[in-house]
XYZ file of C-alpha atoms in Angstrom:
534
model
C 100.961 -59.031 -13.814
C 100.113 -55.751 -15.577
C 96.652 -54.200 -15.253
C 94.639 -53.492 -18.431
C 95.315 -49.763 -17.940
C 99.065 -50.374 -17.751
C 99.002 -52.542 -20.884
C 97.030 -49.891 -22.768
C 99.533 -47.241 -21.736
C 102.484 -49.438 -22.722
C 100.953 -49.772 -26.177
C 100.886 -45.976 -26.468
C 104.545 -45.818 -25.425
C 105.490 -48.336 -28.116
C 103.429 -46.539 -30.756
C 105.058 -43.184 -30.028
C 108.633 -44.460 -29.528
C 110.025 -43.515 -32.926
C 108.440 -40.064 -32.750
C 109.871 -39.479 -29.281
C 113.309 -40.609 -30.416
C 113.221 -38.129 -33.269
C 112.011 -35.147 -31.224
C 113.812 -34.986 -27.872
C 112.133 -32.447 -25.551
C 113.982 -29.159 -25.060
C 115.609 -28.222 -21.765
C 113.604 -25.970 -19.455
C 114.430 -22.317 -18.898
C 115.514 -21.119 -15.465
C 112.098 -19.519 -14.960
C 110.283 -22.727 -15.868
C 112.432 -24.735 -13.497
C 111.809 -22.315 -10.629
C 108.036 -22.439 -11.100
C 108.067 -26.234 -11.393
C 110.103 -26.754 -8.224
C 107.969 -24.355 -6.194
C 104.799 -26.140 -7.281
C 105.816 -29.792 -7.112
C 109.114 -30.517 -5.364
C 108.693 -32.061 -1.863
C 111.166 -29.551 -0.370
C 108.626 -26.813 -1.114
C 105.709 -28.365 0.799
C 105.515 -25.907 3.703
C 103.320 -28.128 5.883
C 106.020 -30.832 5.929
C 108.533 -28.652 7.779
C 108.819 -27.039 11.186
C 111.257 -24.868 13.128
C 113.753 -26.331 15.561
C 113.260 -25.024 19.083
C 116.614 -25.949 20.635
C 120.223 -26.361 19.617
C 122.580 -24.454 17.293
C 119.956 -24.158 14.539
C 117.033 -23.089 16.733
C 114.521 -21.137 14.663
C 115.525 -22.762 11.369
C 113.343 -24.957 9.157
C 113.793 -28.741 9.005
C 111.575 -31.668 7.975
C 109.032 -32.741 10.583
C 110.633 -36.153 10.956
C 114.117 -34.727 11.476
C 112.863 -32.183 14.022
C 111.327 -34.987 16.067
C 114.558 -36.983 15.880
C 116.809 -34.082 16.868
C 114.500 -33.091 19.713
C 113.943 -36.545 21.191
C 115.504 -37.723 24.442
C 119.172 -38.832 24.348
C 119.572 -42.582 24.892
C 122.130 -42.107 27.666
C 122.427 -39.240 30.137
C 124.891 -40.892 32.510
C 127.587 -43.532 32.077
C 130.759 -44.800 33.725
C 133.371 -42.859 31.756
C 136.303 -44.040 33.866
C 136.459 -47.299 31.919
C 137.894 -47.762 28.423
C 136.592 -50.500 26.138
C 138.139 -49.271 22.894
C 141.007 -46.839 22.322
C 142.675 -45.377 19.241
C 144.204 -42.129 18.032
C 141.416 -41.737 15.459
C 137.889 -43.080 15.964
C 135.833 -43.366 12.775
C 132.073 -43.817 13.093
C 130.656 -45.364 9.937
C 131.818 -48.143 7.629
C 130.835 -46.913 4.170
C 132.971 -45.357 1.472
C 133.749 -42.193 3.432
C 134.619 -44.067 6.614
C 136.856 -46.549 4.830
C 138.614 -43.831 2.809
C 139.206 -41.945 6.053
C 140.535 -45.054 7.800
C 143.052 -45.752 5.043
C 144.442 -42.224 5.012
C 144.422 -41.836 8.799
C 146.408 -45.044 9.122
C 148.876 -43.705 6.537
C 149.744 -40.847 8.937
C 150.972 -43.319 11.537
C 147.938 -42.894 13.769
C 146.206 -45.884 15.307
C 142.710 -46.184 13.851
C 139.463 -47.788 14.978
C 136.418 -47.968 12.726
C 133.032 -48.794 14.271
C 129.847 -49.380 12.309
C 126.363 -50.330 13.422
C 125.957 -52.987 10.722
C 128.929 -54.395 8.782
C 131.699 -52.626 6.920
C 130.227 -51.896 3.510
C 126.578 -51.872 4.634
C 126.178 -48.331 3.379
C 124.654 -46.141 0.698
C 127.969 -46.465 -1.137
C 126.945 -50.020 -2.028
C 123.650 -48.748 -3.452
C 125.221 -46.193 -5.825
C 125.136 -47.432 -9.387
C 125.704 -44.880 -12.127
C 129.238 -43.619 -11.593
C 131.650 -41.053 -10.189
C 132.480 -37.695 -11.746
C 135.957 -36.356 -12.481
C 137.133 -33.869 -15.093
C 140.127 -35.824 -16.388
C 139.531 -35.709 -20.147
C 141.149 -33.224 -22.596
C 137.868 -31.414 -23.368
C 136.995 -30.924 -19.685
C 138.393 -29.188 -16.614
C 137.726 -28.852 -12.871
C 136.515 -25.296 -13.620
C 133.769 -26.618 -15.909
C 132.931 -29.312 -13.362
C 132.641 -26.571 -10.719
C 130.231 -24.534 -12.869
C 128.023 -27.564 -13.565
C 127.834 -28.525 -9.881
C 127.452 -24.961 -8.589
C 124.564 -24.231 -10.937
C 122.987 -27.627 -10.344
C 123.055 -26.921 -6.596
C 121.211 -23.619 -7.087
C 124.401 -21.602 -6.453
C 124.231 -22.520 -2.755
C 127.292 -24.769 -2.331
C 130.088 -23.606 -0.030
C 132.636 -22.615 -2.653
C 135.759 -23.834 -0.800
C 134.181 -27.271 -0.358
C 133.054 -27.503 -3.965
C 136.481 -26.283 -5.120
C 138.085 -29.108 -3.158
C 135.621 -31.626 -4.621
C 136.285 -30.806 -8.266
C 140.027 -30.093 -8.089
C 140.805 -33.320 -6.227
C 138.492 -35.435 -8.405
C 141.057 -36.594 -10.999
C 143.425 -37.681 -8.209
C 140.545 -39.533 -6.494
C 139.868 -41.535 -9.669
C 143.569 -42.345 -10.040
C 143.730 -43.413 -6.374
C 140.759 -45.748 -6.766
C 142.164 -47.143 -9.996
C 145.493 -47.852 -8.297
C 143.696 -49.593 -5.424
C 142.066 -51.907 -7.960
C 138.622 -50.519 -8.827
C 137.653 -52.042 -12.174
C 136.401 -49.000 -14.073
C 134.932 -49.402 -17.549
C 137.746 -48.928 -20.072
C 138.220 -48.954 -23.823
C 140.584 -51.543 -25.338
C 143.448 -49.032 -25.173
C 142.919 -48.545 -21.422
C 141.192 -45.163 -21.655
C 138.378 -44.821 -19.144
C 134.912 -44.708 -20.687
C 132.888 -41.694 -19.527
C 129.271 -40.637 -20.032
C 126.967 -37.715 -19.310
C 124.851 -37.340 -16.182
C 121.956 -35.027 -15.484
C 123.157 -31.421 -15.441
C 126.652 -32.163 -16.792
C 128.049 -30.336 -19.810
C 130.804 -32.888 -20.411
C 131.076 -36.665 -20.341
C 132.888 -37.134 -17.037
C 130.997 -40.035 -15.406
C 133.381 -42.930 -14.704
C 131.616 -46.206 -13.978
C 132.012 -49.896 -13.342
C 128.998 -50.926 -15.414
C 126.080 -50.111 -13.076
C 127.789 -51.628 -10.038
C 129.973 -48.560 -9.494
C 129.343 -48.072 -5.772
C 129.559 -51.781 -5.019
C 132.864 -52.059 -6.880
C 134.319 -49.038 -5.069
C 133.067 -50.342 -1.722
C 134.503 -53.811 -2.399
C 137.902 -52.315 -3.066
C 137.917 -49.959 -0.071
C 136.636 -52.637 2.312
C 139.351 -55.068 1.236
C 142.007 -52.394 1.726
C 140.768 -51.600 5.242
C 140.563 -55.251 6.258
C 144.102 -55.879 5.051
C 145.576 -53.079 7.168
C 146.190 -52.853 10.936
C 142.897 -51.035 11.498
C 140.543 -52.054 14.320
C 137.133 -52.815 12.790
C 134.149 -53.271 15.097
C 130.935 -54.373 13.397
C 127.372 -54.254 14.766
C 128.290 -51.472 17.156
C 126.521 -48.112 16.971
C 127.657 -44.752 18.288
C 124.918 -43.369 20.523
C 126.689 -40.262 21.834
C 129.901 -38.327 21.297
C 132.238 -37.676 24.215
C 133.747 -34.220 24.727
C 136.412 -33.239 27.232
C 136.069 -30.303 29.639
C 137.268 -27.928 26.925
C 134.658 -29.095 24.427
C 137.051 -31.154 22.295
C 135.876 -34.435 20.771
C 137.585 -37.300 22.571
C 135.584 -40.445 21.799
C 132.085 -41.857 21.816
C 129.649 -44.001 23.721
C 128.936 -47.135 21.725
C 126.188 -49.736 21.913
C 126.563 -53.358 20.889
C 123.609 -53.873 18.546
C 123.145 -57.486 19.638
C 123.596 -57.321 23.416
C 122.744 -53.594 23.996
C 125.929 -53.336 26.092
C 127.232 -49.765 26.425
C 130.925 -49.329 25.607
C 133.314 -46.392 26.050
C 135.607 -45.525 23.141
C 138.422 -43.021 23.666
C 140.267 -41.189 20.904
C 142.224 -38.018 20.170
C 140.076 -37.173 17.147
C 136.703 -38.425 15.868
C 135.359 -38.679 12.326
C 131.613 -38.899 11.696
C 130.971 -40.812 8.467
C 127.484 -42.063 9.266
C 125.815 -41.496 5.899
C 122.291 -40.414 5.074
C 118.693 -40.449 6.237
C 116.563 -42.250 3.656
C 115.153 -44.660 6.225
C 113.482 -41.699 7.907
C 111.021 -41.903 4.974
C 110.398 -38.160 4.888
C 106.850 -37.343 3.719
C 106.149 -41.067 3.408
C 108.422 -41.541 0.390
C 110.038 -44.904 -0.318
C 113.825 -44.920 -0.299
C 116.782 -46.269 -2.198
C 118.900 -46.198 0.977
C 120.398 -49.067 2.938
C 118.762 -50.248 6.161
C 120.845 -48.188 8.579
C 120.415 -44.725 6.997
C 118.719 -42.954 9.923
C 120.637 -39.642 10.259
C 122.699 -40.758 13.282
C 125.561 -38.362 12.569
C 123.278 -35.337 12.452
C 121.888 -36.190 15.888
C 125.297 -36.821 17.485
C 126.951 -33.773 15.964
C 124.023 -31.461 16.679
C 123.843 -32.371 20.364
C 127.595 -31.778 20.620
C 127.124 -28.249 19.290
C 127.856 -28.598 15.558
C 125.583 -26.605 13.258
C 123.505 -28.044 10.436
C 123.577 -26.583 6.946
C 120.709 -26.948 4.454
C 118.952 -29.527 6.615
C 115.705 -28.588 4.827
C 116.869 -30.002 1.485
C 116.601 -33.650 0.451
C 117.202 -35.286 -2.873
C 114.418 -37.399 -4.274
C 115.948 -39.463 -7.034
C 113.555 -39.138 -9.958
C 113.654 -42.779 -10.937
C 112.871 -45.198 -8.161
C 111.124 -48.428 -9.133
C 107.339 -47.969 -8.921
C 106.496 -51.516 -10.105
C 106.546 -54.355 -9.184
C 105.832 -54.072 -5.469
C 108.818 -56.234 -4.456
C 111.318 -53.547 -5.530
C 109.207 -50.478 -4.750
C 111.558 -47.523 -4.209
C 114.707 -49.316 -5.419
C 117.104 -47.121 -7.351
C 116.949 -47.074 -11.142
C 120.266 -45.471 -11.960
C 120.417 -42.196 -13.862
C 122.771 -44.011 -16.203
C 119.663 -45.529 -17.818
C 118.719 -42.010 -18.972
C 122.286 -41.051 -19.832
C 122.264 -44.002 -22.256
C 119.150 -42.647 -23.967
C 115.979 -43.825 -22.211
C 113.298 -41.113 -21.960
C 110.598 -40.469 -19.368
C 107.157 -40.982 -20.900
C 103.721 -40.351 -19.384
C 100.566 -42.475 -19.592
C 99.648 -41.031 -22.997
C 102.987 -41.877 -24.577
C 104.308 -38.304 -24.361
C 107.959 -37.462 -23.611
C 107.380 -34.665 -21.112
C 110.931 -33.541 -20.211
C 114.521 -33.632 -21.405
C 116.017 -36.883 -20.061
C 119.047 -35.212 -18.476
C 117.620 -32.361 -16.458
C 118.965 -32.118 -12.895
C 117.514 -34.524 -10.371
C 115.308 -32.043 -8.525
C 113.788 -30.811 -11.791
C 113.307 -34.379 -13.059
C 111.645 -35.504 -9.814
C 109.331 -32.492 -9.772
C 108.437 -33.110 -13.424
C 107.387 -36.682 -12.692
C 105.341 -35.591 -9.679
C 103.680 -32.936 -11.870
C 102.711 -35.536 -14.486
C 101.204 -37.793 -11.820
C 99.618 -35.332 -9.397
C 99.246 -32.147 -11.417
C 98.283 -33.347 -14.884
C 96.806 -36.765 -14.021
C 98.981 -38.419 -16.648
C 100.583 -40.996 -14.390
C 100.154 -44.751 -14.652
C 98.197 -46.146 -11.695
C 99.405 -49.223 -9.789
C 98.176 -51.002 -6.661
C 100.790 -49.083 -4.616
C 100.556 -45.654 -6.220
C 101.536 -44.436 -9.648
C 104.472 -43.587 -11.862
C 105.633 -42.796 -15.370
C 107.396 -44.954 -17.923
C 111.144 -44.994 -18.437
C 111.356 -46.199 -22.006
C 114.404 -48.463 -21.798
C 114.011 -50.110 -25.252
C 115.134 -46.753 -26.658
C 118.672 -47.531 -25.465
C 119.301 -50.343 -27.921
C 117.526 -48.518 -30.728
C 120.136 -45.769 -30.219
C 123.253 -47.783 -29.405
C 122.659 -51.262 -30.749
C 121.697 -54.678 -29.443
C 123.588 -55.809 -26.362
C 124.101 -52.319 -24.926
C 121.833 -52.900 -21.928
C 123.457 -56.203 -20.942
C 126.901 -54.648 -21.346
C 126.347 -51.246 -19.683
C 123.553 -51.732 -17.106
C 123.515 -55.447 -16.230
C 122.326 -54.848 -12.643
C 119.176 -53.137 -13.905
C 118.567 -55.928 -16.421
C 118.926 -58.503 -13.679
C 116.826 -56.653 -11.071
C 113.793 -56.332 -13.328
C 114.383 -59.683 -15.005
C 113.734 -61.438 -11.687
C 110.115 -60.316 -12.008
C 109.620 -61.185 -15.661
C 110.307 -57.680 -17.012
C 112.827 -57.479 -19.861
C 113.828 -53.834 -20.070
C 115.307 -54.441 -23.508
C 111.762 -54.957 -24.736
C 109.500 -53.299 -22.156
C 109.535 -49.887 -20.499
C 109.749 -49.796 -16.711
C 107.613 -47.808 -14.294
C 109.321 -45.232 -12.047
C 108.505 -42.587 -9.424
C 110.765 -40.442 -7.193
C 112.397 -42.190 -4.238
C 114.114 -40.594 -1.223
C 117.773 -40.834 -2.133
C 120.210 -38.316 -0.639
C 120.618 -35.988 2.314
C 121.715 -32.715 0.679
C 122.005 -31.027 4.071
C 124.193 -32.078 6.956
C 126.796 -30.863 9.413
C 128.685 -27.675 8.592
C 132.453 -28.160 8.171
C 135.550 -26.126 7.379
C 137.637 -26.996 4.303
C 139.788 -29.234 6.549
C 136.625 -31.318 7.245
C 136.520 -30.222 10.902
C 133.391 -28.749 12.464
C 133.958 -25.103 13.499
C 132.177 -25.486 16.848
C 133.688 -28.781 18.037
C 137.491 -29.101 17.836
C 138.668 -32.577 16.946
C 135.358 -33.561 15.336
C 135.626 -34.213 11.606
C 132.827 -35.135 9.200
C 132.908 -36.814 5.789
C 130.450 -38.168 3.259
C 126.691 -37.750 3.219
C 126.614 -36.407 6.786
C 128.248 -33.186 5.492
C 126.168 -30.211 4.386
C 127.224 -27.586 1.869
C 129.337 -29.524 -0.623
C 126.558 -29.737 -3.198
C 124.349 -26.818 -2.218
C 120.631 -27.526 -2.397
C 120.776 -30.222 -5.061
C 123.415 -32.762 -6.046
C 124.433 -33.883 -9.510
C 124.793 -37.561 -10.313
C 128.256 -38.936 -9.612
C 129.268 -36.272 -7.116
C 128.328 -38.340 -4.064
C 130.698 -41.208 -4.809
C 133.227 -38.479 -5.461
C 132.655 -36.602 -2.197
C 133.014 -39.721 -0.042
C 136.463 -40.275 -1.544
C 137.690 -36.660 -1.583
C 136.377 -35.693 1.848
C 136.829 -39.133 3.386
C 140.509 -39.125 2.453
C 141.002 -35.534 3.579
C 139.213 -36.054 6.888
C 141.373 -39.102 7.535
C 144.613 -37.279 6.751
C 143.732 -34.228 8.850
C 142.344 -36.182 11.795
C 145.357 -38.501 11.741
C 147.863 -35.661 11.618
C 146.091 -33.861 14.474
C 145.979 -37.029 16.537
C 149.691 -37.787 16.236
C 150.798 -34.223 17.012
C 148.206 -32.853 19.463
C 148.230 -33.231 23.197
C 145.976 -35.877 24.643
C 142.442 -34.616 25.333
C 141.120 -34.141 28.836
C 138.749 -36.455 30.674
C 135.616 -37.429 28.682
C 132.264 -35.997 29.725
C 128.597 -36.025 28.735
C 128.077 -32.435 29.874
C 126.909 -31.370 26.410
C 124.200 -34.043 26.473
C 122.972 -32.919 29.882
C 122.857 -29.319 28.666
C 120.901 -30.370 25.596
C 118.385 -32.318 27.664
C 117.967 -29.276 29.904
C 117.127 -27.217 26.817
C 114.508 -29.771 25.787
C 113.004 -29.727 29.279
C 113.011 -25.936 29.340
C 111.172 -25.801 26.025
C 108.657 -28.401 27.200
C 109.612 -30.839 24.431
C 108.884 -34.482 25.253
C 108.408 -36.611 22.129
C 108.305 -39.883 24.049
C 111.064 -41.228 21.791
C 114.832 -41.663 21.970
C 117.526 -40.746 19.500
C 119.608 -41.585 17.583
C 117.075 -43.981 16.080
C 119.707 -46.477 14.826
C 117.313 -48.650 12.802
C 114.016 -47.896 11.035
C 110.664 -48.957 12.432
C 108.626 -51.373 10.315
C 106.999 -53.508 13.007
C 103.304 -53.366 13.839
C 103.956 -51.890 17.290
C 105.796 -48.918 15.784
C 108.491 -49.221 18.451
C 111.972 -47.870 17.718
C 115.050 -50.037 18.172
């Protein structure tokens, strides 16, 4: 299975293991990090970005692929809006962790709730998250320290009120999940076990082995399905509806099996549509689920909501680079927090194992493309993640006990990460940018439109620390649900639904001479030979 070059490199890794364990690389200075990111991080490749020509962010820089998506033709320009196929006080678009958290809290306000999702409830990036969820709930930690870690890790660009909400509500979010039944890792006395993540100064990562996202999603999904909440699977939102005053009042939906167009009416709308990994920016593989195609950004942008930091993506430093069958799959940062180091072809530990994700990803790209010290494969190249170090540090059985999903994933292909290092390379992982919101989770430009989860921009700044995404879907999902529910039960009914904003947007595209020949939102990625979108 391994090439002679890979076997020779593995031998060097084994020969240098004890030396690398004894001499952990130092952390980089701020100046070194800045130079590294400018030279090797994908966000700094100028030729991979362009300026938007229409919409609220006209003149601002976004990835080429996102610009094409935002500036493609709307799927529907006219529809019979006199009919009603689905009605609720609160309409939630998206069935991941943020959408389910929002549904639970909205229903608690007494509002009627409908949740629609283009795949199934739980088919979301939440399921793919492995390493854990941050919260400063230990005696040697505090939300203030959590804030400083996240603010610095995000290059001091986070919206402070949003980050303040994230860190101060984190302990309550963990307690809420625990009460719902999430099976967090605990010591015999019931104390939650916590570990470090990249860029953290305290051990505040709560986990359920390395199935953290799946365990949280299981619990939230069960709670939603056991409440009087309308759940509509395999139904995508293809356009928001606004009344004559510009207030969100529903959405046009499309049945993913029959292509039937449906009209959903609501008093408030929550976008919880997740990320964009399946856009495969710059040709990168992705750790994301199949439906992550930036739908919420398209719908919100055409309705008039602004984007924030849409030019920043997170490339998780450790995606599987071998074997081919799991190319791009996430290798949780928890592997490094337990002690595995990143090692190049020559057996050299080239960076501290717990640098922030952007710095770690850029370091790996530098080893492969800048220093020619990567390990070549049939599909590209990567560097070693020396997993046998974990049990040398913590004892036999640690890997099976703490990261069983990783052991199982590689074991299917004959790789025992207790004995062999694994090959990794950055994979497109997280949408740092998204729709701009107020602290109440509502978009400033579109009354009644709330956003939660990965579709939000500004919570993390220009880079996110491990464990803060599972946290933000809970904190902001719950808050969006509460606020949207309270607004829905107290506000007057919206006016008649319209698509006037879509017609105005199309007129802008026509006026700018933009005709991509494609339609958006994309809904599903394109992998067929014809290259035809869904």
